[in-house]
Protein backbone atom coordinates (compact mmCIF):
# COMPACT_ATOMS: atom_id res chain seq x y z
CA UNK A 1 0.00 0.00 0.00
CA UNK A 2 2.87 2.39 0.78
CA UNK A 3 6.30 1.74 -0.73
CA UNK A 4 9.68 2.03 0.97
CA UNK A 5 10.43 5.06 -1.16
CA UNK A 6 7.20 6.88 -0.31
CA UNK A 7 7.87 6.26 3.39
CA UNK A 8 11.43 7.55 3.06
CA UNK A 9 10.29 10.72 1.29
CA UNK A 10 7.60 11.52 3.87
CA UNK A 11 9.99 10.93 6.76
CA UNK A 12 12.44 13.42 5.24
CA UNK A 13 9.69 16.05 4.95
CA UNK A 14 8.39 15.41 8.47
CA UNK A 15 11.82 15.50 10.09
CA UNK A 16 12.59 18.75 8.31
CA UNK A 17 9.43 20.31 9.80
CA UNK A 18 10.30 18.96 13.24
CA UNK A 19 13.88 20.27 13.01
CA UNK A 20 12.54 23.74 12.18
CA UNK A 21 9.74 23.77 14.76
CA UNK A 22 11.96 22.56 17.60
CA UNK A 23 14.96 24.73 16.93
CA UNK A 24 16.14 26.17 20.29
CA UNK A 25 13.82 23.81 22.16
CA UNK A 26 14.60 20.79 24.30
CA UNK A 27 13.24 18.08 22.06
CA UNK A 28 12.74 14.60 23.42
CA UNK A 29 11.28 11.87 21.23
CA UNK A 30 9.31 9.24 23.12
CA UNK A 31 8.59 6.17 21.04
CA UNK A 32 5.59 4.04 21.87
CA UNK A 33 6.82 0.43 21.70
CA UNK A 34 6.79 -1.75 19.92
CA UNK A 35 5.16 -0.40 16.79
CA UNK A 36 7.21 2.82 16.53
CA UNK A 37 10.72 1.34 16.73
CA UNK A 38 11.51 1.46 13.00
CA UNK A 39 9.74 4.78 12.37
CA UNK A 40 11.50 6.46 15.30
CA UNK A 41 14.93 5.22 14.26
CA UNK A 42 14.49 6.53 10.70
CA UNK A 43 12.89 9.81 11.83
CA UNK A 44 15.56 10.47 14.46
CA UNK A 45 18.40 10.03 11.97
CA UNK A 46 16.86 12.69 9.71
CA UNK A 47 16.26 15.25 12.46
CA UNK A 48 19.11 17.76 12.27
CA UNK A 49 18.84 19.25 15.77
CA UNK A 50 19.94 17.78 19.12
CA UNK A 51 17.37 15.59 20.76
CA UNK A 52 16.98 12.93 23.41
CA UNK A 53 15.26 9.60 22.89
CA UNK A 54 13.25 7.43 25.24
CA UNK A 55 10.67 4.68 24.94
CA UNK A 56 7.52 3.61 26.70
CA UNK A 57 5.82 0.28 26.11
CA UNK A 58 2.09 0.71 26.17
CA UNK A 59 -0.66 -1.05 24.39
CA UNK A 60 -4.41 -1.27 24.39
CA UNK A 61 -4.65 -3.93 21.77
CA UNK A 62 -5.43 -7.60 21.18
CA UNK A 63 -5.63 -8.78 17.60
CA UNK A 64 -7.66 -6.31 15.60
CA UNK A 65 -9.99 -5.01 18.34
CA UNK A 66 -9.17 -2.42 20.96
CA UNK A 67 -9.61 -3.49 24.60
CA UNK A 68 -9.49 0.19 25.57
CA UNK A 69 -7.28 -0.56 28.54
CA UNK A 70 -3.85 1.00 28.56
CA UNK A 71 -1.20 -1.33 29.90
CA UNK A 72 2.24 0.13 30.59
CA UNK A 73 4.89 -2.58 30.58
CA UNK A 74 7.95 -0.32 30.32
CA UNK A 75 8.10 3.25 31.57
CA UNK A 76 10.30 6.11 30.36
CA UNK A 77 13.67 6.59 32.04
CA UNK A 78 14.50 10.23 31.28
CA UNK A 79 13.19 13.31 33.06
CA UNK A 80 10.69 15.15 30.84
CA UNK A 81 10.14 18.13 33.12
CA UNK A 82 10.68 21.37 31.10
CA UNK A 83 11.37 19.38 27.94
CA UNK A 84 9.49 19.44 24.64
CA UNK A 85 7.99 16.01 24.33
CA UNK A 86 7.16 14.55 20.93
CA UNK A 87 5.30 11.26 21.22
CA UNK A 88 6.16 9.02 18.29
CA UNK A 89 3.53 6.43 17.36
CA UNK A 90 3.11 4.01 14.47
CA UNK A 91 -0.62 4.55 14.05
CA UNK A 92 -3.35 6.47 15.87
CA UNK A 93 -6.61 4.53 15.59
CA UNK A 94 -9.31 5.08 18.25
CA UNK A 95 -7.01 7.62 19.92
CA UNK A 96 -7.39 5.97 23.33
CA UNK A 97 -3.70 5.05 23.69
CA UNK A 98 -2.47 8.49 22.74
CA UNK A 99 -4.94 10.43 24.89
CA UNK A 100 -4.15 8.27 27.95
CA UNK A 101 -0.40 8.78 27.37
CA UNK A 102 -0.78 12.55 26.98
CA UNK A 103 -2.67 12.70 30.30
CA UNK A 104 0.00 10.58 31.96
CA UNK A 105 2.92 12.70 30.70
CA UNK A 106 1.24 16.03 31.52
CA UNK A 107 1.66 15.20 35.20
CA UNK A 108 5.46 15.54 34.81
CA UNK A 109 5.09 19.12 33.57
CA UNK A 110 6.94 19.15 30.27
CA UNK A 111 7.14 22.44 28.31
CA UNK A 112 5.00 20.96 25.56
CA UNK A 113 3.59 17.65 24.38
CA UNK A 114 2.90 16.93 20.73
CA UNK A 115 2.13 13.87 18.66
CA UNK A 116 3.92 12.49 15.61
CA UNK A 117 2.36 9.44 13.99
CA UNK A 118 3.39 7.55 10.88
CA UNK A 119 -0.28 6.89 10.12
CA UNK A 120 -3.39 8.78 11.19
CA UNK A 121 -6.34 6.38 10.78
CA UNK A 122 -9.74 8.03 11.00
CA UNK A 123 -12.68 5.65 10.83
CA UNK A 124 -12.68 4.36 14.41
CA UNK A 125 -11.57 7.53 16.25
CA UNK A 126 -13.29 7.74 19.65
CA UNK A 127 -11.31 10.46 21.41
CA UNK A 128 -10.51 13.65 19.62
CA UNK A 129 -6.76 14.17 19.70
CA UNK A 130 -4.56 16.38 17.59
CA UNK A 131 -1.95 14.54 15.55
CA UNK A 132 0.54 17.39 15.02
CA UNK A 133 2.73 15.55 12.53
CA UNK A 134 1.40 12.67 10.47
CA UNK A 135 3.12 11.12 7.47
CA UNK A 136 0.10 9.33 6.02
CA UNK A 137 -3.63 9.47 6.41
CA UNK A 138 -5.80 6.36 6.22
CA UNK A 139 -9.59 6.19 6.29
CA UNK A 140 -9.95 2.54 7.34
CA UNK A 141 -8.47 -0.93 7.13
CA UNK A 142 -5.74 -2.86 8.93
CA UNK A 143 -2.16 -2.45 7.78
CA UNK A 144 1.12 -4.17 8.62
CA UNK A 145 4.85 -3.72 8.01
CA UNK A 146 7.45 -1.07 8.87
CA UNK A 147 6.93 -1.78 12.59
CA UNK A 148 3.19 -2.41 12.44
CA UNK A 149 2.13 -5.93 13.38
CA UNK A 150 -0.74 -8.33 13.32
CA UNK A 151 -0.37 -10.56 16.41
CA UNK A 152 3.37 -9.75 16.49
CA UNK A 153 3.99 -10.71 12.87
CA UNK A 154 5.03 -8.65 9.82
CA UNK A 155 6.83 -5.85 11.72
CA UNK A 156 10.01 -6.47 9.72
CA UNK A 157 8.49 -5.81 6.29
CA UNK A 158 10.18 -2.73 4.79
CA UNK A 159 6.99 -1.36 3.23
CA UNK A 160 3.36 -1.07 4.40
CA UNK A 161 0.79 -3.64 3.36
CA UNK A 162 -2.96 -3.91 3.60
CA UNK A 163 -3.83 -7.01 5.62
CA UNK A 164 -6.62 -9.04 4.07
CA UNK A 165 -8.25 -10.97 6.91
P1 LIG B 1 -5.64 3.27 19.59
O1 LIG B 1 -5.58 3.38 21.07
O2 LIG B 1 -6.92 2.62 19.14
O3 LIG B 1 -5.41 4.56 18.87
O4 LIG B 1 -4.54 2.20 19.22
C1 LIG B 1 -3.42 2.48 18.50
C2 LIG B 1 -2.58 1.21 18.47
O5 LIG B 1 -3.33 0.15 17.89
C3 LIG B 1 -1.38 1.37 17.57
O6 LIG B 1 -0.25 1.77 18.29
C4 LIG B 1 -1.20 -0.02 17.01
O7 LIG B 1 -0.38 -0.79 17.86
C5 LIG B 1 -2.57 -0.62 16.99
N1 LIG B 1 -3.19 -0.53 15.64
C6 LIG B 1 -4.27 0.21 15.27
N2 LIG B 1 -4.55 0.07 13.97
C7 LIG B 1 -3.60 -0.76 13.47
C8 LIG B 1 -3.32 -1.28 12.15
O8 LIG B 1 -4.00 -0.99 11.15
N3 LIG B 1 -2.25 -2.11 12.06
C9 LIG B 1 -1.46 -2.45 13.11
N4 LIG B 1 -1.67 -1.98 14.36
C10 LIG B 1 -2.74 -1.15 14.54
MG1 LIG C 1 1.36 0.46 18.99
CSV table of C-alpha atoms and ligand atoms in Angstrom, one decimal:
chain,number,residue,atom,x,y,z
A,1,UNK,CA,0.0,0.0,0.0
A,2,UNK,CA,2.9,2.4,0.8
A,3,UNK,CA,6.3,1.7,-0.7
A,4,UNK,CA,9.7,2.0,1.0
A,5,UNK,CA,10.4,5.1,-1.2
A,6,UNK,CA,7.2,6.9,-0.3
A,7,UNK,CA,7.9,6.3,3.4
A,8,UNK,CA,11.4,7.5,3.1
A,9,UNK,CA,10.3,10.7,1.3
A,10,UNK,CA,7.6,11.5,3.9
A,11,UNK,CA,10.0,10.9,6.8
A,12,UNK,CA,12.4,13.4,5.2
A,13,UNK,CA,9.7,16.1,4.9
A,14,UNK,CA,8.4,15.4,8.5
A,15,UNK,CA,11.8,15.5,10.1
A,16,UNK,CA,12.6,18.8,8.3
A,17,UNK,CA,9.4,20.3,9.8
A,18,UNK,CA,10.3,19.0,13.2
A,19,UNK,CA,13.9,20.3,13.0
A,20,UNK,CA,12.5,23.7,12.2
A,21,UNK,CA,9.7,23.8,14.8
A,22,UNK,CA,12.0,22.6,17.6
A,23,UNK,CA,15.0,24.7,16.9
A,24,UNK,CA,16.1,26.2,20.3
A,25,UNK,CA,13.8,23.8,22.2
A,26,UNK,CA,14.6,20.8,24.3
A,27,UNK,CA,13.2,18.1,22.1
A,28,UNK,CA,12.7,14.6,23.4
A,29,UNK,CA,11.3,11.9,21.2
A,30,UNK,CA,9.3,9.2,23.1
A,31,UNK,CA,8.6,6.2,21.0
A,32,UNK,CA,5.6,4.0,21.9
A,33,UNK,CA,6.8,0.4,21.7
A,34,UNK,CA,6.8,-1.8,19.9
A,35,UNK,CA,5.2,-0.4,16.8
A,36,UNK,CA,7.2,2.8,16.5
A,37,UNK,CA,10.7,1.3,16.7
A,38,UNK,CA,11.5,1.5,13.0
A,39,UNK,CA,9.7,4.8,12.4
A,40,UNK,CA,11.5,6.5,15.3
A,41,UNK,CA,14.9,5.2,14.3
A,42,UNK,CA,14.5,6.5,10.7
A,43,UNK,CA,12.9,9.8,11.8
A,44,UNK,CA,15.6,10.5,14.5
A,45,UNK,CA,18.4,10.0,12.0
A,46,UNK,CA,16.9,12.7,9.7
A,47,UNK,CA,16.3,15.2,12.5
A,48,UNK,CA,19.1,17.8,12.3
A,49,UNK,CA,18.8,19.3,15.8
A,50,UNK,CA,19.9,17.8,19.1
A,51,UNK,CA,17.4,15.6,20.8
A,52,UNK,CA,17.0,12.9,23.4
A,53,UNK,CA,15.3,9.6,22.9
A,54,UNK,CA,13.2,7.4,25.2
A,55,UNK,CA,10.7,4.7,24.9
A,56,UNK,CA,7.5,3.6,26.7
A,57,UNK,CA,5.8,0.3,26.1
A,58,UNK,CA,2.1,0.7,26.2
A,59,UNK,CA,-0.7,-1.0,24.4
A,60,UNK,CA,-4.4,-1.3,24.4
A,61,UNK,CA,-4.7,-3.9,21.8
A,62,UNK,CA,-5.4,-7.6,21.2
A,63,UNK,CA,-5.6,-8.8,17.6
A,64,UNK,CA,-7.7,-6.3,15.6
A,65,UNK,CA,-10.0,-5.0,18.3
A,66,UNK,CA,-9.2,-2.4,21.0
A,67,UNK,CA,-9.6,-3.5,24.6
A,68,UNK,CA,-9.5,0.2,25.6
A,69,UNK,CA,-7.3,-0.6,28.5
A,70,UNK,CA,-3.8,1.0,28.6
A,71,UNK,CA,-1.2,-1.3,29.9
A,72,UNK,CA,2.2,0.1,30.6
A,73,UNK,CA,4.9,-2.6,30.6
A,74,UNK,CA,7.9,-0.3,30.3
A,75,UNK,CA,8.1,3.3,31.6
A,76,UNK,CA,10.3,6.1,30.4
A,77,UNK,CA,13.7,6.6,32.0
A,78,UNK,CA,14.5,10.2,31.3
A,79,UNK,CA,13.2,13.3,33.1
A,80,UNK,CA,10.7,15.1,30.8
A,81,UNK,CA,10.1,18.1,33.1
A,82,UNK,CA,10.7,21.4,31.1
A,83,UNK,CA,11.4,19.4,27.9
A,84,UNK,CA,9.5,19.4,24.6
A,85,UNK,CA,8.0,16.0,24.3
A,86,UNK,CA,7.2,14.6,20.9
A,87,UNK,CA,5.3,11.3,21.2
A,88,UNK,CA,6.2,9.0,18.3
A,89,UNK,CA,3.5,6.4,17.4
A,90,UNK,CA,3.1,4.0,14.5
A,91,UNK,CA,-0.6,4.6,14.0
A,92,UNK,CA,-3.4,6.5,15.9
A,93,UNK,CA,-6.6,4.5,15.6
A,94,UNK,CA,-9.3,5.1,18.3
A,95,UNK,CA,-7.0,7.6,19.9
A,96,UNK,CA,-7.4,6.0,23.3
A,97,UNK,CA,-3.7,5.0,23.7
A,98,UNK,CA,-2.5,8.5,22.7
A,99,UNK,CA,-4.9,10.4,24.9
A,100,UNK,CA,-4.2,8.3,27.9
A,101,UNK,CA,-0.4,8.8,27.4
A,102,UNK,CA,-0.8,12.5,27.0
A,103,UNK,CA,-2.7,12.7,30.3
A,104,UNK,CA,0.0,10.6,32.0
A,105,UNK,CA,2.9,12.7,30.7
A,106,UNK,CA,1.2,16.0,31.5
A,107,UNK,CA,1.7,15.2,35.2
A,108,UNK,CA,5.5,15.5,34.8
A,109,UNK,CA,5.1,19.1,33.6
A,110,UNK,CA,6.9,19.2,30.3
A,111,UNK,CA,7.1,22.4,28.3
A,112,UNK,CA,5.0,21.0,25.6
A,113,UNK,CA,3.6,17.7,24.4
A,114,UNK,CA,2.9,16.9,20.7
A,115,UNK,CA,2.1,13.9,18.7
A,116,UNK,CA,3.9,12.5,15.6
A,117,UNK,CA,2.4,9.4,14.0
A,118,UNK,CA,3.4,7.6,10.9
A,119,UNK,CA,-0.3,6.9,10.1
A,120,UNK,CA,-3.4,8.8,11.2
A,121,UNK,CA,-6.3,6.4,10.8
A,122,UNK,CA,-9.7,8.0,11.0
A,123,UNK,CA,-12.7,5.6,10.8
A,124,UNK,CA,-12.7,4.4,14.4
A,125,UNK,CA,-11.6,7.5,16.3
A,126,UNK,CA,-13.3,7.7,19.6
A,127,UNK,CA,-11.3,10.5,21.4
A,128,UNK,CA,-10.5,13.7,19.6
A,129,UNK,CA,-6.8,14.2,19.7
A,130,UNK,CA,-4.6,16.4,17.6
A,131,UNK,CA,-1.9,14.5,15.6
A,132,UNK,CA,0.5,17.4,15.0
A,133,UNK,CA,2.7,15.5,12.5
A,134,UNK,CA,1.4,12.7,10.5
A,135,UNK,CA,3.1,11.1,7.5
A,136,UNK,CA,0.1,9.3,6.0
A,137,UNK,CA,-3.6,9.5,6.4
A,138,UNK,CA,-5.8,6.4,6.2
A,139,UNK,CA,-9.6,6.2,6.3
A,140,UNK,CA,-10.0,2.5,7.3
A,141,UNK,CA,-8.5,-0.9,7.1
A,142,UNK,CA,-5.7,-2.9,8.9
A,143,UNK,CA,-2.2,-2.5,7.8
A,144,UNK,CA,1.1,-4.2,8.6
A,145,UNK,CA,4.8,-3.7,8.0
A,146,UNK,CA,7.4,-1.1,8.9
A,147,UNK,CA,6.9,-1.8,12.6
A,148,UNK,CA,3.2,-2.4,12.4
A,149,UNK,CA,2.1,-5.9,13.4
A,150,UNK,CA,-0.7,-8.3,13.3
A,151,UNK,CA,-0.4,-10.6,16.4
A,152,UNK,CA,3.4,-9.8,16.5
A,153,UNK,CA,4.0,-10.7,12.9
A,154,UNK,CA,5.0,-8.7,9.8
A,155,UNK,CA,6.8,-5.8,11.7
A,156,UNK,CA,10.0,-6.5,9.7
A,157,UNK,CA,8.5,-5.8,6.3
A,158,UNK,CA,10.2,-2.7,4.8
A,159,UNK,CA,7.0,-1.4,3.2
A,160,UNK,CA,3.4,-1.1,4.4
A,161,UNK,CA,0.8,-3.6,3.4
A,162,UNK,CA,-3.0,-3.9,3.6
A,163,UNK,CA,-3.8,-7.0,5.6
A,164,UNK,CA,-6.6,-9.0,4.1
A,165,UNK,CA,-8.2,-11.0,6.9
B,1,LIG,P1,-5.6,3.3,19.6
B,1,LIG,O1,-5.6,3.4,21.1
B,1,LIG,O2,-6.9,2.6,19.1
B,1,LIG,O3,-5.4,4.6,18.9
B,1,LIG,O4,-4.5,2.2,19.2
B,1,LIG,C1,-3.4,2.5,18.5
B,1,LIG,C2,-2.6,1.2,18.5
B,1,LIG,O5,-3.3,0.1,17.9
B,1,LIG,C3,-1.4,1.4,17.6
B,1,LIG,O6,-0.2,1.8,18.3
B,1,LIG,C4,-1.2,0.0,17.0
B,1,LIG,O7,-0.4,-0.8,17.9
B,1,LIG,C5,-2.6,-0.6,17.0
B,1,LIG,N1,-3.2,-0.5,15.6
B,1,LIG,C6,-4.3,0.2,15.3
B,1,LIG,N2,-4.6,0.1,14.0
B,1,LIG,C7,-3.6,-0.8,13.5
B,1,LIG,C8,-3.3,-1.3,12.1
B,1,LIG,O8,-4.0,-1.0,11.1
B,1,LIG,N3,-2.2,-2.1,12.1
B,1,LIG,C9,-1.5,-2.4,13.1
B,1,LIG,N4,-1.7,-2.0,14.4
B,1,LIG,C10,-2.7,-1.1,14.5
B,2,LIG,MG1,1.4,0.5,19.0
